[in-house]
Coordinates of C-alpha atoms in Angstrom, one line a residue:
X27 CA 0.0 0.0 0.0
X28 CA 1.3 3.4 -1.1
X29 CA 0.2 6.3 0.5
X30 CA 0.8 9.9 -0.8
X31 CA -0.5 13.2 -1.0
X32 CA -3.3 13.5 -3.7
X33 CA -5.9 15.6 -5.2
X34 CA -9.6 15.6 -4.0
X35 CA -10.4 16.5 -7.7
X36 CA -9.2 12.9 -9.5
X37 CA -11.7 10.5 -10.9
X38 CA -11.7 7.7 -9.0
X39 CA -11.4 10.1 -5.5
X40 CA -14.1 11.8 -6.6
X41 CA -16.1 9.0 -6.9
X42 CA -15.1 7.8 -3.4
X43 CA -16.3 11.1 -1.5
X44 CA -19.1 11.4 -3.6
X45 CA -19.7 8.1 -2.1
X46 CA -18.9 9.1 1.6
X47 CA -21.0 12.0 1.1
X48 CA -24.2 10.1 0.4
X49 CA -23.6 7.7 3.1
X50 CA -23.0 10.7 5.6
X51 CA -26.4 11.8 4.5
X52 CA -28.2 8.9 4.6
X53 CA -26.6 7.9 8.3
X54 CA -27.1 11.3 10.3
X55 CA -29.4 13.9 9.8
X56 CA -28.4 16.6 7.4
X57 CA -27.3 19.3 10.7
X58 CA -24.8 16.6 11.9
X59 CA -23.2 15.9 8.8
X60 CA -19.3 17.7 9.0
X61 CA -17.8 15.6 6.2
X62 CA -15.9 17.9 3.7
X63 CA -16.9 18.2 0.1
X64 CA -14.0 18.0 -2.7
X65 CA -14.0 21.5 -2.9
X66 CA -13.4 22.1 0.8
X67 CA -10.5 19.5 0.5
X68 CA -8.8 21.7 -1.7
X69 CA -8.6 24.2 0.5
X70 CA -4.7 25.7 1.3
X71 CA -5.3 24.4 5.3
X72 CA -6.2 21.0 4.6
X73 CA -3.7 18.1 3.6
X74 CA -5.2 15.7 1.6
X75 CA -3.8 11.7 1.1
X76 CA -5.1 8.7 -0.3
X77 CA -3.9 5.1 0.1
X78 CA -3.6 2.7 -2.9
X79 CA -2.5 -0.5 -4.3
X80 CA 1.2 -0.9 -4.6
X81 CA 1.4 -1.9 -8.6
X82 CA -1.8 -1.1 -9.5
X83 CA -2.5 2.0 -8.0
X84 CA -6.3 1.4 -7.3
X85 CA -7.7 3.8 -4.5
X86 CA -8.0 2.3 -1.4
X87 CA -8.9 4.9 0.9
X88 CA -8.5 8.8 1.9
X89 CA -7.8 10.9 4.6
X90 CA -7.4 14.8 5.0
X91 CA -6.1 16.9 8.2
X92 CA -7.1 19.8 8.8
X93 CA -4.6 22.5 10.7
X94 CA -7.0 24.8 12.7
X95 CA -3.8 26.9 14.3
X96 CA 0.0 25.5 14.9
X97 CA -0.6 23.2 18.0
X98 CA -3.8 22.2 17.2
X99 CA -5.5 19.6 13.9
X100 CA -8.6 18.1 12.7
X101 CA -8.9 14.6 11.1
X102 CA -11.0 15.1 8.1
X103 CA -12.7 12.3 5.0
X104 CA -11.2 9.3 6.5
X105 CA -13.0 6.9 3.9
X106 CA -11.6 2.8 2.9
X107 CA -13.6 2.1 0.0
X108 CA -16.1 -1.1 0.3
X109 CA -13.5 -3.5 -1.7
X110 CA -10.6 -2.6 1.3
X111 CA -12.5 -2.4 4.4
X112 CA -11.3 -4.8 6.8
X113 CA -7.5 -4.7 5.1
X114 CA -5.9 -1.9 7.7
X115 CA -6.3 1.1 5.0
X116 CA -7.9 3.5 7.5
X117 CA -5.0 2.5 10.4
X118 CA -2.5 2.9 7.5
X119 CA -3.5 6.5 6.4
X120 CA -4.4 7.5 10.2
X121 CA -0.6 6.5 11.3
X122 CA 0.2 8.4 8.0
X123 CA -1.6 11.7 9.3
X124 CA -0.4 11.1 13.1
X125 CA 3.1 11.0 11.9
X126 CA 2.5 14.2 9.8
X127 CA 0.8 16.1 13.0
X128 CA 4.0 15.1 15.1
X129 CA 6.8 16.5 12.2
X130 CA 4.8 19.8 12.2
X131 CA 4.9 19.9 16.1
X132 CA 1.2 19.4 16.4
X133 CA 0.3 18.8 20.0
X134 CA -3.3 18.2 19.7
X135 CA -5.4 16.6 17.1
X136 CA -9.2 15.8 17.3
X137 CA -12.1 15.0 15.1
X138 CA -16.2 14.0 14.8
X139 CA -17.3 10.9 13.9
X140 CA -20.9 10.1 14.2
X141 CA -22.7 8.2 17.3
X142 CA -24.8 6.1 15.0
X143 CA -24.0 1.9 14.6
X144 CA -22.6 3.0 11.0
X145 CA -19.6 4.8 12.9
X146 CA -19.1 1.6 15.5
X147 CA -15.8 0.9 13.3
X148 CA -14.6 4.4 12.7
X149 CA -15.1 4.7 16.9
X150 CA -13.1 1.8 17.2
X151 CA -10.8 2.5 15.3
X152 CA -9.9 5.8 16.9
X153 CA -10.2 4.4 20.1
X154 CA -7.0 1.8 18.9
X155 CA -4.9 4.1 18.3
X156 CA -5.1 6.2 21.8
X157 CA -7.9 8.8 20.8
X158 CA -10.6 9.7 23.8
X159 CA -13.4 11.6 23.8
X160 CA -13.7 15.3 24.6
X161 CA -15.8 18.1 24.6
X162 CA -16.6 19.6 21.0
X163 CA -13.8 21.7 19.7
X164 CA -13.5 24.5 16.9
X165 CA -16.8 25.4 15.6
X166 CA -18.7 22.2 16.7
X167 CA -21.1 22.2 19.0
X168 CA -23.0 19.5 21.4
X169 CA -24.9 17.1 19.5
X170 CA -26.7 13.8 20.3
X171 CA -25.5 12.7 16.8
X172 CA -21.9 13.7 16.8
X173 CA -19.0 11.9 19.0
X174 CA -15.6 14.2 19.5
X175 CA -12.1 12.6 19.8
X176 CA -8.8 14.0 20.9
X177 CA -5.3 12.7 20.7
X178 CA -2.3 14.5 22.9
X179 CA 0.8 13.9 20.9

């Protein structure tokens, strides 16, 4: 698995957040959904990755980060397409965006997931790899459908 910085705007990516989009939609009510369009990805304070296949280069997943100030950054789009769930993409890109945080000299980074069953693996997986939860941070606020996460590093 290769994993590399990348552009929000290619094809196949495109089709993957399009993807996570809908599923967001369909999962949480419209208020609770933070997930970033393509656009938003793009953005000069957001890194952007995706993971693929070593040879082939088929996408197997994305993840973004999010640099709020210089101690403190947001995990963004972390989406394993439905053909690489269950093969350690989404641990590979999260150690990927960990590491990055810790070369900047990020002390803190944090995201939302959702409370719903759906996000029982995303939880989980967070949860592995020493994230607890916390209050909301940045511009979220309390909501029944919304979990926070924090990470000291």
């Amino acid at each position: 698995m290769l994993i590399a910085l990348d552009d929000p705007q290619a094809p196949d990516v495109l089709a993957l957040l399009e993807e996570h989009l809908r599923e967001m939609h369909a999962t949480s009510p419209a208020e609770s959904v933070h997930a970033l369009d393509p656009a938003a990805l793009a953005q000069p304070d957001i890194t952007f990755w995706s993971a693929r296949a070593a040879g082939t280069g088929t996408l197997l997943g994305v993840g973004a980060l999010k640099q709020h100030d210089a101690a403190m950054a947001e995990v963004k789009s972390m989406r394993t397409s439905a053909a690489a769930r269950g093969r350690g993409v989404a641990s590979e890109l999260l150690t990927a965006i960990i590491g990055e945080c810790r070369s900047r000299g990020i002390r803190r980074l944090a995201l939302e997931t959702g409370t719903e069953e759906y996000f029982l693996p995303a939880r989980a997986l967070y949860a592995k790899h020493g994230f607890t939860p916390c209050a909301p941070f940045a511009d979220y606020t309390e909501d029944p459908n919304s979990a926070y996460y924090t990470l000291a590093l």
